Amino acid sequence: MKRTLILFVILTLKIGLMAQKYTISGYIRDVESGEELIGANIVIKPLNLGAVANKYGFYSLTVPEGEYVIEFSFISFKTITKNIQLKSNQKLNIELYPESLVADEVVVSAEKSDVNIKSKEMSVITMPVERIKELPVLFGETDILKSIQLLPGVQSGGEGSSGFYVRGGGPDQNLILLDEAVVYNASHLMGFMSVFNADVISDVKLIKGGMPAEYGGRLSSVLDISTKNGNDKSYHAKGGLGLISSRLVLEGPIQKNKSSFIVSGRRTYADLLFKPFAKEGSKMEGFGYYFYDLNLKANYRFTDKDRLYLSGYFGRDVFGIDRKSSGLKLSIPWGNATASLRWNHLFSDKFFANTTVVFSDYNFEFNGEQQDFEFKLFSGLRDYNAKIDFSYLAWVRHQIKFGANYTNHTFTPTSVTAKIGDTSYDSGKIIKQYANEYALYLGDNFDITEKISVYGGLRWTYFQQVGPYDRYVKNMIGENIDTLTYAIGQEIVNYHYPEPRFSMRWILNSKSSVKASYSQNYQYVHLANVASASLPTDLWVSSSEVVKPQFSVQYALGYFRNFFNNALETSVEVYYKTMDNMIAYKDGAQPSDDGNDNPDNNFTFGKGLSYGAEFFINKKVGKFTGWIGYTWSITNRQFDDINHGEWYPAKYDRRHDLSVLANYQFSKRWSVSAVFVFATGNTMTMPVSRYFIDGRLVTEYGPRNSYRMNDYHRLDLSITFKAKEIKKFKSYWNLSIYNVYNRSNPYFIYFEEDGSLYEGNLKITPYQVSLFPILPSISWNFEF
């Protein structure tokens, strides 16, 4: 018995020693700039296990004691390997060297060769900014949002628009984050350009489904954009001159190798270009339009365990008319302002925390006057947000994330004032909406075996609308019959729901895998719009007693397969999504009707359904790169007060959506890119007859969105030439041609009348308006 006990103790100690695990962790940075490399890959070769650096460049791997070869890689950087003898916890910070392309080199892949198969994420696409800059552009401006429109499952809002729709969702159902601050209107130039300056962007990540528990508040997607930190080793400048705007970026160390800054500015000169055509008496008299935006970021590294980031964005569009001949003056400014302060803290090699406070503001103004008439309109939304996120990297096969989030919302609906001479008109008291939104979440990512991985997450949300607030109670015919007044801080209504998330990955073999996901999402803020595209006049409103939270359930299943030794990635994903409590203006209602009333009294409520299949072929290696994305989908809506309660196609329902992108690197200095897009035409509601009733002309319309405009298709080309570097001064030219074969794509349709209904010879003729013909543009970009 004694001998048996001794053997048992020895065996237990041996197993314990064999099971001893240690952690290797650190940060991965660019050796030239000190920038953290978000999404860099770390692979332990003997175990065929790996990790990805988080959005702050941090990685952590816990594995059994032993000797390992570890590989570190990132797009356009030289891959390096380290031989590690792991006998204790180790900190290993890695600096990667940029790898310039030469004529006979192979383009470096953005990720591990088999990441398409082994990645635990589904319906997630990360787009390197350098790849985005290779695409043909409109007006010479690289556009982040137009680039993601080329991905399967993502549709554009229309010709030239930077608005986007994901898997049948509306424009308000996309959570757009800039350094963790919410951006409520991501467009300049009435939707034709995005607010994101590509020169300061370091990472772009789009989540279309299977949303992790740390994200919430929207039904359809997350677009998470991170900006650069700034070079902490030396001072640099970069910028560009385009046809309608110019930009400049400055960056450098505040304290070398410890802190840095980056600041950028961009402004259009469209107002200056229009000035010669805006002379008195002309149709363009007094016309002016411009936009500008500013980005600022600074950071300070106290130690490898503590770092502080301060980020800010401010952007404005300003449209104006000043016609002296008629006395008409218009000023219409709108835009976003965001600020975020973040503190990273490393409790241990496995335990990472990020604490963030955020300010976000969006507002729209309209100021007009002519002779003795004045008119003013204002609307907006302001958020204060605080959150804390924890990551616990238990070991290489098990990661846990949890955290808490609080947001205070202030909604300012449309307020209107007017004045004629000495007589003033006030639409009534501005009824602001105040709300608090809370969230707790937990997500657990676990590899059951080398082939099977599961993710389980739960997000719990609590939302309350609070006073001060006046609720206008109406009767059946829309007349005010009572007013309920709520005091400051008094709860009006609350909602609280669990939001489960689940996904799994099963590796079939070295070349293929199957992935599936299920998610529930609630959305407490809503965008009421009267057009299909997101416009600055659209109104953000809170959930209330009348407006229930939007709710969606999405199922997705995907098959992923690589070919030719992982040189070609392919995938097929199918999805099915239901949406409840969607909002729209009642037929005939407008935002201007909200004066002396609650905006939600003018809404109607309904549901949506979207399902489809997405096909993706992606080549990221070699001189020739590109992708083909195709989506087949159906998106319908149903509102009791619209279309007689019958289901109808959504405005952006498109049966077929195809994008083909190709890039060829001729040499170190010359490259060419091409983009072809095809999409089923947008739907619209058409008049079917006109007649007189009691002397009044009545127009009768057909079923909602029962007519489709012509299909949309377009080819774009671009050529990029990089000049020789002269004393660290780099520059390149980009020539782009938008709509190469001059396709007249439909933008909208209007009707002209000829003849008389009384005489029986009335003829109504539809005319199509097309926006952009063939449009060349050129830009010059520099860096030193």
Tab-separated table of C-alpha atoms in Angstrom, residues 274-588:
chain	number	residue	atom	x	y	z
A	274	PHE	CA	-18.633	77.358	-58.024
A	275	LYS	CA	-17.882	81.025	-57.371
A	276	PRO	CA	-17.270	81.982	-61.048
A	277	PHE	CA	-20.678	80.486	-61.925
A	278	ALA	CA	-22.517	82.098	-58.989
A	279	LYS	CA	-22.626	85.617	-60.326
A	280	GLU	CA	-25.590	87.898	-59.727
A	281	GLY	CA	-28.509	87.066	-62.011
A	282	SER	CA	-27.316	83.538	-62.818
A	283	LYS	CA	-29.104	80.362	-61.751
A	284	MET	CA	-26.214	79.654	-59.365
A	285	GLU	CA	-26.242	83.147	-57.866
A	286	GLY	CA	-25.006	83.177	-54.288
A	287	PHE	CA	-24.610	79.388	-54.159
A	288	GLY	CA	-21.987	78.017	-51.791
A	289	TYR	CA	-21.185	74.616	-50.348
A	290	TYR	CA	-18.205	73.204	-48.511
A	291	PHE	CA	-17.327	70.712	-45.815
A	292	TYR	CA	-14.385	70.267	-43.516
A	293	ASP	CA	-13.287	67.836	-40.836
A	294	LEU	CA	-10.568	67.641	-38.202
A	295	ASN	CA	-9.075	64.601	-36.458
A	296	LEU	CA	-6.864	64.757	-33.386
A	297	LYS	CA	-5.310	61.984	-31.333
A	298	ALA	CA	-2.661	61.865	-28.635
A	299	ASN	CA	-1.433	59.044	-26.441
A	300	TYR	CA	0.951	58.504	-23.563
A	301	ARG	CA	2.548	55.210	-22.539
A	302	PHE	CA	3.243	55.321	-18.792
A	303	THR	CA	4.528	51.742	-18.754
A	304	ASP	CA	3.798	48.604	-20.747
A	305	LYS	CA	0.899	48.124	-18.325
A	306	ASP	CA	-0.730	51.555	-18.631
A	307	ARG	CA	-1.476	53.748	-21.614
A	308	LEU	CA	-3.791	56.711	-22.147
A	309	TYR	CA	-5.443	57.759	-25.439
A	310	LEU	CA	-7.310	60.961	-26.266
A	311	SER	CA	-9.168	61.095	-29.604
A	312	GLY	CA	-11.364	63.748	-31.181
A	313	TYR	CA	-13.264	64.407	-34.386
A	314	PHE	CA	-15.114	67.498	-35.577
A	315	GLY	CA	-16.766	67.847	-38.986
A	316	ARG	CA	-19.214	70.214	-40.615
A	317	ASP	CA	-21.056	70.568	-43.900
A	318	VAL	CA	-22.183	74.101	-44.708
A	319	PHE	CA	-24.611	74.838	-47.513
A	320	GLY	CA	-25.585	78.432	-48.196
A	321	ILE	CA	-27.285	80.755	-50.656
A	322	ASP	CA	-26.945	84.531	-50.595
A	323	ARG	CA	-28.849	86.116	-53.478
A	324	LYS	CA	-28.755	89.875	-53.367
A	325	SER	CA	-31.112	90.164	-56.339
A	326	SER	CA	-33.970	88.520	-54.402
A	327	GLY	CA	-32.840	89.026	-50.820
A	328	LEU	CA	-32.780	85.257	-50.208
A	329	LYS	CA	-30.320	84.018	-47.595
A	330	LEU	CA	-29.951	80.389	-46.546
A	331	SER	CA	-27.480	78.819	-44.144
A	332	ILE	CA	-27.668	75.068	-43.534
A	333	PRO	CA	-24.858	73.632	-41.369
A	334	TRP	CA	-24.786	70.084	-39.974
A	335	GLY	CA	-22.204	67.676	-38.637
A	336	ASN	CA	-20.688	65.472	-35.938
A	337	ALA	CA	-18.395	66.023	-32.994
A	338	THR	CA	-16.874	63.163	-30.986
A	339	ALA	CA	-14.293	62.788	-28.227
A	340	SER	CA	-13.056	59.684	-26.438
A	341	LEU	CA	-10.630	59.185	-23.556
A	342	ARG	CA	-9.355	55.630	-23.069
A	343	TRP	CA	-7.148	54.020	-20.441
A	344	ASN	CA	-5.568	50.631	-21.097
A	345	HIS	CA	-4.419	48.672	-18.080
A	346	LEU	CA	-2.738	45.282	-17.978
A	347	PHE	CA	-3.477	43.585	-14.660
A	348	SER	CA	-1.425	40.541	-15.610
A	349	ASP	CA	-0.106	38.715	-18.657
A	350	LYS	CA	-3.613	37.314	-19.143
A	351	PHE	CA	-5.907	40.060	-17.895
A	352	PHE	CA	-6.419	43.225	-20.016
A	353	ALA	CA	-8.816	46.119	-19.320
A	354	ASN	CA	-9.923	49.188	-21.249
A	355	THR	CA	-11.860	52.025	-19.607
A	356	THR	CA	-13.476	54.597	-21.892
A	357	VAL	CA	-15.476	57.813	-21.613
A	358	VAL	CA	-17.063	59.166	-24.796
A	359	PHE	CA	-18.844	62.301	-25.983
A	360	SER	CA	-20.827	62.225	-29.240
A	361	ASP	CA	-22.924	64.970	-30.800
A	362	TYR	CA	-24.833	65.413	-34.062
A	363	ASN	CA	-26.941	68.408	-35.036
A	364	PHE	CA	-28.638	69.959	-38.047
A	365	GLU	CA	-29.667	73.588	-38.548
A	366	PHE	CA	-31.654	75.444	-41.190
A	367	ASN	CA	-31.637	79.238	-41.202
A	368	GLY	CA	-33.414	81.176	-43.936
A	369	GLU	CA	-34.595	84.704	-44.549
A	370	GLN	CA	-36.004	86.732	-47.420
A	371	GLN	CA	-37.034	90.356	-47.048
A	372	ASP	CA	-39.157	90.450	-43.847
A	373	PHE	CA	-39.543	86.639	-43.505
A	374	GLU	CA	-37.283	84.509	-41.272
A	375	PHE	CA	-37.347	80.752	-40.697
A	376	LYS	CA	-35.218	78.562	-38.372
A	377	LEU	CA	-35.147	74.816	-37.744
A	378	PHE	CA	-32.945	72.714	-35.449
A	379	SER	CA	-32.596	69.033	-34.486
A	380	GLY	CA	-29.909	66.954	-32.864
A	381	LEU	CA	-28.716	64.116	-30.630
A	382	ARG	CA	-26.068	64.164	-27.884
A	383	ASP	CA	-24.570	61.207	-25.972
A	384	TYR	CA	-22.373	60.850	-22.906
A	385	ASN	CA	-21.006	57.346	-22.541
A	386	ALA	CA	-18.833	55.443	-20.069
A	387	LYS	CA	-17.794	51.817	-20.336
A	388	ILE	CA	-15.266	49.287	-19.128
A	389	ASP	CA	-14.183	46.175	-21.018
A	390	PHE	CA	-12.179	43.252	-19.654
A	391	SER	CA	-10.378	40.482	-21.548
A	392	TYR	CA	-9.185	37.382	-19.754
A	393	LEU	CA	-6.991	35.127	-21.886
A	394	ALA	CA	-7.175	31.941	-19.805
A	395	TRP	CA	-5.036	30.041	-22.267
A	396	VAL	CA	-4.590	29.713	-26.003
A	397	ARG	CA	-7.871	27.806	-26.401
A	398	HIS	CA	-10.016	29.829	-24.012
A	399	GLN	CA	-10.747	33.583	-23.931
A	400	ILE	CA	-13.345	35.458	-21.887
A	401	LYS	CA	-14.603	39.018	-22.358
A	402	PHE	CA	-16.950	40.885	-20.036
A	403	GLY	CA	-17.834	44.475	-19.258
A	404	ALA	CA	-20.394	47.177	-18.589
A	405	ASN	CA	-21.675	50.169	-20.564
A	406	TYR	CA	-23.740	53.270	-19.740
A	407	THR	CA	-25.031	55.922	-22.172
A	408	ASN	CA	-27.007	59.091	-21.470
A	409	HIS	CA	-28.995	60.259	-24.531
A	410	THR	CA	-30.466	63.701	-25.193
A	411	PHE	CA	-32.696	63.876	-28.284
A	412	THR	CA	-33.702	67.257	-29.706
A	413	PRO	CA	-36.511	66.765	-32.240
A	414	THR	CA	-37.273	69.251	-34.949
A	415	SER	CA	-37.935	72.718	-33.529
A	416	VAL	CA	-39.266	75.414	-35.831
A	417	THR	CA	-39.547	79.178	-35.391
A	418	ALA	CA	-40.569	81.762	-37.981
A	419	LYS	CA	-41.032	85.522	-38.188
A	420	ILE	CA	-42.902	87.724	-40.661
A	421	GLY	CA	-42.227	91.375	-39.990
A	422	ASP	CA	-43.053	91.942	-36.330
A	423	THR	CA	-45.153	88.783	-36.088
A	424	SER	CA	-43.426	85.702	-34.689
A	425	TYR	CA	-44.492	82.095	-35.067
A	426	ASP	CA	-43.373	79.475	-32.580
A	427	SER	CA	-44.159	75.819	-33.266
A	428	GLY	CA	-44.404	75.286	-29.559
A	429	LYS	CA	-42.254	74.174	-26.691
A	430	ILE	CA	-39.274	72.052	-27.739
A	431	ILE	CA	-39.991	68.645	-26.235
A	432	LYS	CA	-36.589	67.057	-25.760
A	433	GLN	CA	-36.272	63.378	-24.949
A	434	TYR	CA	-33.910	62.128	-22.249
A	435	ALA	CA	-32.924	58.491	-21.820
A	436	ASN	CA	-30.467	56.212	-20.025
A	437	GLU	CA	-29.155	53.008	-21.549
A	438	TYR	CA	-27.272	50.346	-19.564
A	439	ALA	CA	-25.634	47.112	-20.644
A	440	LEU	CA	-23.742	44.198	-19.078
A	441	TYR	CA	-22.140	41.510	-21.195
A	442	LEU	CA	-20.190	38.266	-21.006
A	443	GLY	CA	-18.632	36.378	-23.908
A	444	ASP	CA	-16.774	33.072	-23.762
A	445	ASN	CA	-14.730	31.718	-26.682
A	446	PHE	CA	-13.642	28.118	-26.192
A	447	ASP	CA	-11.934	25.520	-28.400
A	448	ILE	CA	-13.489	22.183	-27.473
A	449	THR	CA	-11.018	20.390	-29.737
A	450	GLU	CA	-8.558	21.478	-32.405
A	451	LYS	CA	-11.414	21.338	-34.907
A	452	ILE	CA	-14.467	22.489	-32.950
A	453	SER	CA	-14.756	25.952	-31.415
A	454	VAL	CA	-17.806	27.543	-29.806
A	455	TYR	CA	-18.667	31.053	-28.675
A	456	GLY	CA	-21.417	31.835	-26.202
A	457	GLY	CA	-22.354	35.355	-25.225
A	458	LEU	CA	-25.044	37.134	-23.279
A	459	ARG	CA	-25.757	40.853	-23.286
A	460	TRP	CA	-28.329	42.262	-20.875
A	461	THR	CA	-29.685	45.732	-21.636
A	462	TYR	CA	-31.835	48.128	-19.632
A	463	PHE	CA	-33.312	51.280	-21.149
A	464	GLN	CA	-35.354	54.014	-19.497
A	465	GLN	CA	-36.868	57.227	-20.816
A	466	VAL	CA	-36.914	59.910	-18.126
A	467	GLY	CA	-38.238	63.433	-17.664
A	468	PRO	CA	-38.516	66.296	-18.050
A	469	TYR	CA	-41.015	65.503	-20.777
A	470	ASP	CA	-44.483	66.475	-21.954
A	471	ARG	CA	-46.609	63.761	-23.520
A	472	TYR	CA	-49.370	65.025	-25.838
A	473	VAL	CA	-52.336	62.666	-25.731
A	474	LYS	CA	-54.417	62.586	-28.917
A	475	ASN	CA	-57.868	61.336	-29.844
A	476	MET	CA	-58.768	59.214	-32.848
A	477	ILE	CA	-58.748	62.182	-35.241
A	478	GLY	CA	-55.365	63.487	-34.075
A	479	GLU	CA	-56.500	66.314	-31.786
A	480	ASN	CA	-54.676	67.021	-28.514
A	481	ILE	CA	-56.971	66.157	-25.611
A	482	ASP	CA	-54.520	66.061	-22.717
A	483	THR	CA	-50.907	66.721	-21.714
A	484	LEU	CA	-48.975	64.547	-19.257
A	485	THR	CA	-45.990	66.289	-17.621
A	486	TYR	CA	-43.036	64.363	-16.183
A	487	ALA	CA	-40.541	65.897	-13.752
A	488	ILE	CA	-36.738	65.885	-14.090
A	489	GLY	CA	-35.435	62.349	-13.668
A	490	GLN	CA	-38.906	60.810	-13.386
A	491	GLU	CA	-39.085	57.476	-15.164
A	492	ILE	CA	-41.593	57.430	-18.006
A	493	VAL	CA	-41.034	53.915	-19.316
A	494	ASN	CA	-38.358	51.227	-19.160
A	495	TYR	CA	-37.406	48.179	-21.179
A	496	HIS	CA	-34.964	45.406	-20.292
A	497	TYR	CA	-34.045	42.333	-22.286
A	498	PRO	CA	-31.419	39.585	-22.545
A	499	GLU	CA	-29.604	39.304	-25.877
A	500	PRO	CA	-28.085	35.826	-26.363
A	501	ARG	CA	-25.341	35.306	-28.944
A	502	PHE	CA	-23.935	31.995	-30.159
A	503	SER	CA	-21.551	30.869	-32.875
A	504	MET	CA	-19.475	27.818	-33.707
A	505	ARG	CA	-16.757	26.671	-36.096
A	506	TRP	CA	-16.042	23.124	-37.231
A	507	ILE	CA	-12.886	22.520	-39.256
A	508	LEU	CA	-13.625	19.732	-41.726
A	509	ASN	CA	-10.054	19.404	-42.992
A	510	SER	CA	-7.030	21.583	-43.759
A	511	LYS	CA	-8.902	23.250	-46.615
A	512	SER	CA	-12.462	23.775	-45.379
A	513	SER	CA	-14.688	24.546	-42.412
A	514	VAL	CA	-18.311	25.170	-41.501
A	515	LYS	CA	-19.478	28.048	-39.322
A	516	ALA	CA	-22.860	28.994	-37.859
A	517	SER	CA	-24.202	31.845	-35.731
A	518	TYR	CA	-27.338	32.973	-33.920
A	519	SER	CA	-27.917	36.406	-32.414
A	520	GLN	CA	-30.630	38.538	-30.869
A	521	ASN	CA	-30.341	42.325	-30.816
A	522	TYR	CA	-32.402	45.177	-29.400
A	523	GLN	CA	-32.161	48.774	-30.594
A	524	TYR	CA	-33.418	51.685	-28.496
A	525	VAL	CA	-32.647	54.634	-30.788
A	526	HIS	CA	-34.464	55.075	-34.088
A	527	LEU	CA	-34.036	57.077	-37.268
A	528	ALA	CA	-37.210	58.459	-38.811
A	529	ASN	CA	-36.698	59.372	-42.450
A	530	VAL	CA	-38.910	60.185	-45.376
A	531	ALA	CA	-36.383	59.194	-48.054
A	532	SER	CA	-34.618	55.945	-48.862
A	533	ALA	CA	-31.174	57.455	-48.290
A	534	SER	CA	-29.927	58.907	-45.019
A	535	LEU	CA	-30.107	62.696	-45.150
A	536	PRO	CA	-29.058	65.365	-42.623
A	537	THR	CA	-32.738	66.219	-42.056
A	538	ASP	CA	-33.507	62.721	-40.737
A	539	LEU	CA	-34.718	62.639	-37.145
A	540	TRP	CA	-33.269	60.505	-34.341
A	541	VAL	CA	-35.813	59.615	-31.648
A	542	SER	CA	-35.825	57.599	-28.442
A	543	SER	CA	-37.792	54.508	-27.540
A	544	SER	CA	-40.819	55.626	-25.571
A	545	GLU	CA	-44.290	54.541	-24.474
A	546	VAL	CA	-45.292	54.751	-28.145
A	547	VAL	CA	-42.062	53.645	-29.840
A	548	LYS	CA	-41.059	50.152	-28.763
A	549	PRO	CA	-37.437	48.960	-29.074
A	550	GLN	CA	-36.560	47.410	-32.407
A	551	PHE	CA	-35.772	43.701	-32.169
A	552	SER	CA	-34.075	41.309	-34.561
A	553	VAL	CA	-33.173	37.641	-34.706
A	554	GLN	CA	-30.570	36.476	-37.212
A	555	TYR	CA	-29.481	32.968	-38.187
A	556	ALA	CA	-26.455	32.409	-40.411
A	557	LEU	CA	-24.660	29.369	-41.806
A	558	GLY	CA	-21.474	29.374	-43.846
A	559	TYR	CA	-19.106	27.075	-45.714
A	560	PHE	CA	-15.484	28.220	-46.145
A	561	ARG	CA	-13.017	26.616	-48.543
A	562	ASN	CA	-9.501	27.504	-49.696
A	563	PHE	CA	-7.872	26.433	-52.965
A	564	PHE	CA	-4.383	26.339	-54.489
A	565	ASN	CA	-2.491	26.088	-51.221
A	566	ASN	CA	-4.608	28.824	-49.587
A	567	ALA	CA	-3.965	31.320	-52.397
A	568	LEU	CA	-7.692	31.547	-53.143
A	569	GLU	CA	-10.289	31.971	-50.393
A	570	THR	CA	-13.951	31.219	-51.012
A	571	SER	CA	-17.058	31.244	-48.855
A	572	VAL	CA	-20.816	30.867	-49.050
A	573	GLU	CA	-23.012	32.278	-46.290
A	574	VAL	CA	-26.789	32.092	-46.002
A	575	TYR	CA	-28.783	34.164	-43.525
A	576	TYR	CA	-32.343	34.669	-42.318
A	577	LYS	CA	-33.263	37.782	-40.318
A	578	THR	CA	-36.516	39.039	-38.805
A	579	MET	CA	-37.000	42.607	-37.554
A	580	ASP	CA	-39.826	43.927	-35.347
A	581	ASN	CA	-40.992	47.384	-34.201
A	582	MET	CA	-39.521	49.246	-37.160
A	583	ILE	CA	-40.687	52.846	-37.581
A	584	ALA	CA	-41.709	55.072	-40.494
A	585	TYR	CA	-43.645	58.293	-40.958
A	586	LYS	CA	-47.325	57.794	-41.605
A	587	ASP	CA	-48.453	58.478	-45.162
A	588	GLY	CA	-48.550	62.256	-45.613
